[in-house]
Coordinates of C-alpha atoms and ligand atoms in Angstrom, one line a residue:
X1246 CA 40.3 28.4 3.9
X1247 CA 40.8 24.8 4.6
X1248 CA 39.2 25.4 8.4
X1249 CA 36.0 26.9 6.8
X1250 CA 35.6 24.2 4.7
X1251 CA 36.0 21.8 7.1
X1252 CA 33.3 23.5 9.0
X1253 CA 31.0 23.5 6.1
X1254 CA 31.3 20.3 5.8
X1255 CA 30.7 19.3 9.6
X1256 CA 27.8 21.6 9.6
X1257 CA 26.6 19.6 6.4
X1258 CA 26.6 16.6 7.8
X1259 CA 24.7 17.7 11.4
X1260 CA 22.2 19.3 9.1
X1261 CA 21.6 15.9 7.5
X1262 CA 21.4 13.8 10.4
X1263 CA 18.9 16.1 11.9
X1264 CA 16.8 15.7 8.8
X1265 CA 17.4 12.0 8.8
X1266 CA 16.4 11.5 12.5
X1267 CA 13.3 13.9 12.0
X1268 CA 12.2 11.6 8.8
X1269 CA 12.5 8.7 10.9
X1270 CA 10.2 10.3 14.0
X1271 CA 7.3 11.9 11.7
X1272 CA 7.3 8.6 9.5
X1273 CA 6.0 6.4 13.0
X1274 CA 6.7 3.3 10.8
X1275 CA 9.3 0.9 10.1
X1276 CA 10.4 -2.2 11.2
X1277 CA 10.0 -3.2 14.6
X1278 CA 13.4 -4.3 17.1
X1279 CA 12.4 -6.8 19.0
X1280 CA 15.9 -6.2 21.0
X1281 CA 14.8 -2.4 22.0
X1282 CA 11.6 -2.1 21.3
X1283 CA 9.9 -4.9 22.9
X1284 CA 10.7 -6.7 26.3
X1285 CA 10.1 -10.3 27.7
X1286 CA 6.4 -10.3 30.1
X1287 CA 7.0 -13.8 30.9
X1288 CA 9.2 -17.0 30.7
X1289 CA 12.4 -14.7 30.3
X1290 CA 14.9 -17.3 29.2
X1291 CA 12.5 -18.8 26.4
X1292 CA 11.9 -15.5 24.8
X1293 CA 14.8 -15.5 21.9
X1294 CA 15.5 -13.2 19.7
X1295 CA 17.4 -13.8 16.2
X1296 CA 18.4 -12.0 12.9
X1297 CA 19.7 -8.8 11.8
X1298 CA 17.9 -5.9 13.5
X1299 CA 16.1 -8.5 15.7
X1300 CA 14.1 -9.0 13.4
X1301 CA 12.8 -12.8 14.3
X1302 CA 11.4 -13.9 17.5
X1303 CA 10.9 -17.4 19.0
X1304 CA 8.9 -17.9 22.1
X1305 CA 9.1 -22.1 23.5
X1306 CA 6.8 -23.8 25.6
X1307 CA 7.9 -26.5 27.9
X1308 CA 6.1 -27.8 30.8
X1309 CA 7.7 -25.3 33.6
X1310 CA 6.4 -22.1 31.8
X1311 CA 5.0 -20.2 28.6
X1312 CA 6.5 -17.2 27.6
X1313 CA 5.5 -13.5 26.0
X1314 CA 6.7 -10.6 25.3
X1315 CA 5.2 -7.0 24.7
X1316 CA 6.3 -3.0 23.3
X1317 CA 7.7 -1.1 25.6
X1318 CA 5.3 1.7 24.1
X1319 CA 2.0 2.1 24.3
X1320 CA -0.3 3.5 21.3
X1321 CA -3.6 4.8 20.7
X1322 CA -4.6 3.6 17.7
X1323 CA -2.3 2.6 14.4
X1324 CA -2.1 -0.9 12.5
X1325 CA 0.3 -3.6 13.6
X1326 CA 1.4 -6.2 11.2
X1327 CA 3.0 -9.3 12.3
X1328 CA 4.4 -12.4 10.4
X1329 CA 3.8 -15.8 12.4
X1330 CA 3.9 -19.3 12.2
X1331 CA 2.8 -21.4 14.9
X1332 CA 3.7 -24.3 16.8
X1333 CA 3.5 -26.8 14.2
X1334 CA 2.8 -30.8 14.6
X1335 CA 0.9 -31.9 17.7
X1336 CA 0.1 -28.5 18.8
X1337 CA -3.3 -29.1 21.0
X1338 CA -3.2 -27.4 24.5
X1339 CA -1.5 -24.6 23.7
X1340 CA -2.2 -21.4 22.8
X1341 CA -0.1 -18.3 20.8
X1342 CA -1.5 -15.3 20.9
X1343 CA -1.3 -11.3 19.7
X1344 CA -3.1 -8.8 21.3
X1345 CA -3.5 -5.2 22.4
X1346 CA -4.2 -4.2 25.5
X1347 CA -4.0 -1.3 28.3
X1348 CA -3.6 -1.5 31.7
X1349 CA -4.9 -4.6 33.0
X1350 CA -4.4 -3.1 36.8
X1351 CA -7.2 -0.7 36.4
X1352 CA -10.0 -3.4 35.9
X1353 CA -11.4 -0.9 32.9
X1354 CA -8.9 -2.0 31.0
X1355 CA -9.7 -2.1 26.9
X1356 CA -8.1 -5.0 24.6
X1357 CA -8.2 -6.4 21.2
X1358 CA -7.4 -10.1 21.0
X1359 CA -6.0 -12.6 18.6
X1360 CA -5.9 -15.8 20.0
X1361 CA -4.7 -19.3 18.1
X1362 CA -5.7 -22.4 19.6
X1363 CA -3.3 -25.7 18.7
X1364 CA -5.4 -28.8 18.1
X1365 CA -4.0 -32.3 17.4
X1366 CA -2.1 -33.1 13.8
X1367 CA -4.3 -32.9 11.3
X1368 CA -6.8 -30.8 12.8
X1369 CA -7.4 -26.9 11.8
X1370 CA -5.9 -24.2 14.8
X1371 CA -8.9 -22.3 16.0
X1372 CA -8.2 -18.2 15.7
X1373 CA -10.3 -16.4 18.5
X1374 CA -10.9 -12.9 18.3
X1375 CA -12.4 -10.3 21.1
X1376 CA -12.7 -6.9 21.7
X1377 CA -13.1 -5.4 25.9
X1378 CA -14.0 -2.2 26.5
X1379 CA -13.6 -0.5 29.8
X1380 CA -13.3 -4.5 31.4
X1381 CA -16.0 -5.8 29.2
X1382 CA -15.4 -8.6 26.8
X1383 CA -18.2 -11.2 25.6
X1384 CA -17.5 -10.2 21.7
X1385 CA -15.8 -13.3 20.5
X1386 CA -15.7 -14.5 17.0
X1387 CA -13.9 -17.8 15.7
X1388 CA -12.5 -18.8 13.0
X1389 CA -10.9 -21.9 11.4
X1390 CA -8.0 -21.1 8.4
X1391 CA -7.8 -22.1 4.8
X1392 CA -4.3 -22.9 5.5
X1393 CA -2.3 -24.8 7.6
X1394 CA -1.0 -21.7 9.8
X1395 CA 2.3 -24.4 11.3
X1396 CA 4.1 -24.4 7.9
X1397 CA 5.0 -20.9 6.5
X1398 CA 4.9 -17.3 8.2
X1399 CA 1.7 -15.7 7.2
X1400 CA 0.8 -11.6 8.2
X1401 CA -1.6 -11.5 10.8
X1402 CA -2.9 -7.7 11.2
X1403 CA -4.7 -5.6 13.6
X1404 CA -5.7 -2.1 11.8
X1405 CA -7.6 0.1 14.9
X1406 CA -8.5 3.6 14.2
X1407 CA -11.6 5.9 15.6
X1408 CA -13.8 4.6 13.5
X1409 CA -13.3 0.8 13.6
X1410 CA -11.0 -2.3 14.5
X1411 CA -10.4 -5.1 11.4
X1412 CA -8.4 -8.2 12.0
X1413 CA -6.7 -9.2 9.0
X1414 CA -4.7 -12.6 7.5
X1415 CA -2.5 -12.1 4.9
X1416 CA -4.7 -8.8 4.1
X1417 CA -8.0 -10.8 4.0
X1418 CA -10.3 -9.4 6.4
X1419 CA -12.2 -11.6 9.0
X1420 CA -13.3 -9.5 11.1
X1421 CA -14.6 -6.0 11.7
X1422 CA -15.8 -4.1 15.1
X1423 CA -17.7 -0.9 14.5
X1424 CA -17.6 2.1 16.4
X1425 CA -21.2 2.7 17.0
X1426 CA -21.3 6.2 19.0
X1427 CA -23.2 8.0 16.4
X1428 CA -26.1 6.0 17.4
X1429 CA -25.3 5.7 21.0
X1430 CA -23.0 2.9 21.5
X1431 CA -20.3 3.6 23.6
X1432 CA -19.0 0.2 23.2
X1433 CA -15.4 0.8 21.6
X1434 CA -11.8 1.2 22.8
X1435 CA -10.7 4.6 21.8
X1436 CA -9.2 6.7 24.6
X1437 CA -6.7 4.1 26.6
X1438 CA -3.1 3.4 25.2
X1439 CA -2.8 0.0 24.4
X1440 CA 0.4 -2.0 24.5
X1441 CA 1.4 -4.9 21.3
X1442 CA 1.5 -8.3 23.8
X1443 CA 2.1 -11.8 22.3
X1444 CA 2.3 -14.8 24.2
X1445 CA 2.5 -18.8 24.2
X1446 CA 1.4 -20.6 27.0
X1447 CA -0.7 -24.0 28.0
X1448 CA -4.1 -23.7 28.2
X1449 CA -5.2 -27.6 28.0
X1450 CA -8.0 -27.2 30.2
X1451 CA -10.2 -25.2 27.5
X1452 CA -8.4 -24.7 24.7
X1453 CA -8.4 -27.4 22.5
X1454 CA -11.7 -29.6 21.7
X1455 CA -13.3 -27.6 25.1
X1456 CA -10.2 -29.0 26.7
X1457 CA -10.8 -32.7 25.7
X1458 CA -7.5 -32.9 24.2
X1459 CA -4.9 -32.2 26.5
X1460 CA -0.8 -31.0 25.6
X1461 CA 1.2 -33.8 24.6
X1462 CA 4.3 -32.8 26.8
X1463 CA 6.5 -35.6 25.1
X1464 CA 6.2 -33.0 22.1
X1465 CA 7.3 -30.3 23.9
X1466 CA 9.4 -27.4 23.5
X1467 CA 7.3 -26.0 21.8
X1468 CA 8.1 -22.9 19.7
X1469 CA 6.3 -19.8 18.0
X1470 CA 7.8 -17.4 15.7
X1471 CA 7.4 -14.0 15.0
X1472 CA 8.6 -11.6 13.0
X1473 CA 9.3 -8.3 10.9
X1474 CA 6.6 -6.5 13.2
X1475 CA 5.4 -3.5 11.4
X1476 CA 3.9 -0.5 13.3
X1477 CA 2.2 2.1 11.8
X1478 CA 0.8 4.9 13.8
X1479 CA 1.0 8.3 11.3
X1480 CA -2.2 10.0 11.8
X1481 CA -1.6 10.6 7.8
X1482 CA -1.6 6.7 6.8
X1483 CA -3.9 4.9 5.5
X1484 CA -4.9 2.3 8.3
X1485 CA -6.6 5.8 9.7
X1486 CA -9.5 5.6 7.1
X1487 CA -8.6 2.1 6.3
X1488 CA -12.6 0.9 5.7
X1489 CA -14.0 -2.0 3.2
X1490 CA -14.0 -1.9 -0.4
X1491 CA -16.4 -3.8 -2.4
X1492 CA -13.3 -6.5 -3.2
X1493 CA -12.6 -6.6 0.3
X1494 CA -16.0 -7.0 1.6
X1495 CA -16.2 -9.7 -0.8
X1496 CA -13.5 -11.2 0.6
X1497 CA -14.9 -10.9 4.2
X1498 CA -18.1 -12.6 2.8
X1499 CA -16.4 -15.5 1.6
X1500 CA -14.5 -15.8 5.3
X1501 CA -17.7 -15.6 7.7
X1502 CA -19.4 -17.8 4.9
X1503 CA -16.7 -20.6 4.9
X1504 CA -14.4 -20.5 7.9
X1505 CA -16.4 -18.5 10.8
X1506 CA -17.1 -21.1 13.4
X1507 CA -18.7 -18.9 16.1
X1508 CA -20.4 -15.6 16.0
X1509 CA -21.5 -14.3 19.6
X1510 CA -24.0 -12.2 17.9
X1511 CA -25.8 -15.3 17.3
X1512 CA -25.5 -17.0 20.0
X1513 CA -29.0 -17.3 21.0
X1514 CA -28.7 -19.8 23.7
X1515 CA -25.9 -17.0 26.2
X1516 CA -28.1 -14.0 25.4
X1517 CA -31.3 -15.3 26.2
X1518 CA -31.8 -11.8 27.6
X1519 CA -30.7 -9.7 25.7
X1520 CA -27.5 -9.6 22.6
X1521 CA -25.2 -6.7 23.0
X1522 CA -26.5 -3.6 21.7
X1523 CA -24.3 -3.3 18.5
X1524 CA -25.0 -6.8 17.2
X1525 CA -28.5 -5.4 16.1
X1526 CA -26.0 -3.6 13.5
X1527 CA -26.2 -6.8 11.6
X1528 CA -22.5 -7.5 10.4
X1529 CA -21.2 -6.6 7.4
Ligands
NAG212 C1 -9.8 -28.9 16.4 O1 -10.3 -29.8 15.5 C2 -11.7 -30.1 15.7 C3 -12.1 -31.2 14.7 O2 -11.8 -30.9 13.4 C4 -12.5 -28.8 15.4 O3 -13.9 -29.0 15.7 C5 -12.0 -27.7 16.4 O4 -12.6 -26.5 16.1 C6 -10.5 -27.5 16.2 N1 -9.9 -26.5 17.0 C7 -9.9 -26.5 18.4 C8 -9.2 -25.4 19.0 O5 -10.4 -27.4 19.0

């Protein structure tokens, strides 16, 4: 008697675990490890992770290297969500960044970039966003805040599905890209796996002022933090249909109307010839 119940019991428990790990596949979302799943790309001994689960992540700056890191997966499609808070003080000349991208070997590669350039105290970070497809970029848009990003961690998504690619702070939209193949576009990333990347490095020769302004090395380290990285790739989630609502749209309004600095779509003076085909489109 005691045997078989022992045996129920063990059985019991392998049935449960099974369950357990099989929630925890078809889920695809949880908190990201930045111990196992993500590994340094660059600047190995500056990459430092922290907190229970490595949870938090600091990259540093200093004038022998950047650093970065990026997911040892790759996806196709799904939303990321990461809290940051960037270099704070004098942070002009460098840049932190958070991006997807495939393989960069293949010189077709496809990426989606968020890009925050420092600027001296006082002076609003610039957030740069692009989209390349198959190698081709030329789709920025810029941004200033209406915060001052240094001071607290704020959410900084990317939500990329079939039908279109939204940047996000703090759930406002800034940004959409469309996916215009119905009427013949075929500018869009949608069949390369794209890895999460994130970086900090010194880019003093363009980034700040046009590369007035150049880094302040007495200031340095200088540090970048991420954390609680949330990835969510269920086909059955709502980033997949994740579209504008009217208070949303709103919302993106009030950005492009107060804080959007530079819109390639308008930029008369580069495309003399001709604008890429989906700024006709109009924006949202
Ligand atoms: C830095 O500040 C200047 C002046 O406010 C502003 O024009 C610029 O967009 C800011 N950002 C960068 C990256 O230069």
């Amino acid at each position: 008697m005691g045997t078989r119940h022992d045996n129920n019991v063990i059985v019991l428990e392998v049935v449960t675990a099974v369950v357990v790990a099989l929630m925890l596949c078809t889920t695809a979302y949880g908190l990201g490890n930045f111990n196992t799943d993500f590994e340094p790309t660059f600047g190995g001994p500056r990459v430092r992770v922290s907190g229970p689960g490595g949870q938090q992540l600091a990259l540093t700056l200093d004038r022998g290297s950047g650093s970065g890191f990026r997911s040892k997966r790759e996806y196709l499609f799904g939303r990321i969500d990461m809290q940051m808070k960037f270099v704070s003080g004098n942070s002009a000349g460098t840049v932190t960044t958070l991006y997807l991208s495939s393989d960069q070997s293949t010189g077709r590669h496809d990426e989606i970039d968020f890009e925050f350039l420092g600027n001296v105290s006082g002076q609003p970070y610039t957030i740069h966003t692009n989209v390349f497809s198959q190698g081709q970029g030329n789709r920025e848009q810029q941004f200033h805040l209406w915060f001052d990003p240094s001071l607290n961690f704020h959410t900084y998504s990317i939500v990329w599905n079939p039908k279109l690619i939204m940047f996000l702070v703090d759930e406002t939209p800034l940004r959409i890209f469309r996916n215009y193949e119905n009427k013949g576009i075929t500018f869009f990333p949608k069949i390369q796996q794209q890895r999460i990347y994130a970086s900090l490095w010194n880019a003093d020769d363009w980034a700040t002022q046009g590369g007035l302004v150049k880094t302040d090395w007495s200031k340095a380290p200088f540090t970048a933090y991420y954390r609680n990285v949330n990835i969510n790739t269920a086909r059955n989630g709502r980033w997949m249909t994740h579209d504008l609502d009217a208070n949303s749209r709103r919302k993106l309004r009030w950005v492009q109307r107060n804080y959007m600095i530079y819109n390639y779509c308008t930029d008369w003076k580069r495309f003399s010839q001709a604008f890429p085909p989906e700024c006709k489109h109009g924006f949202e």
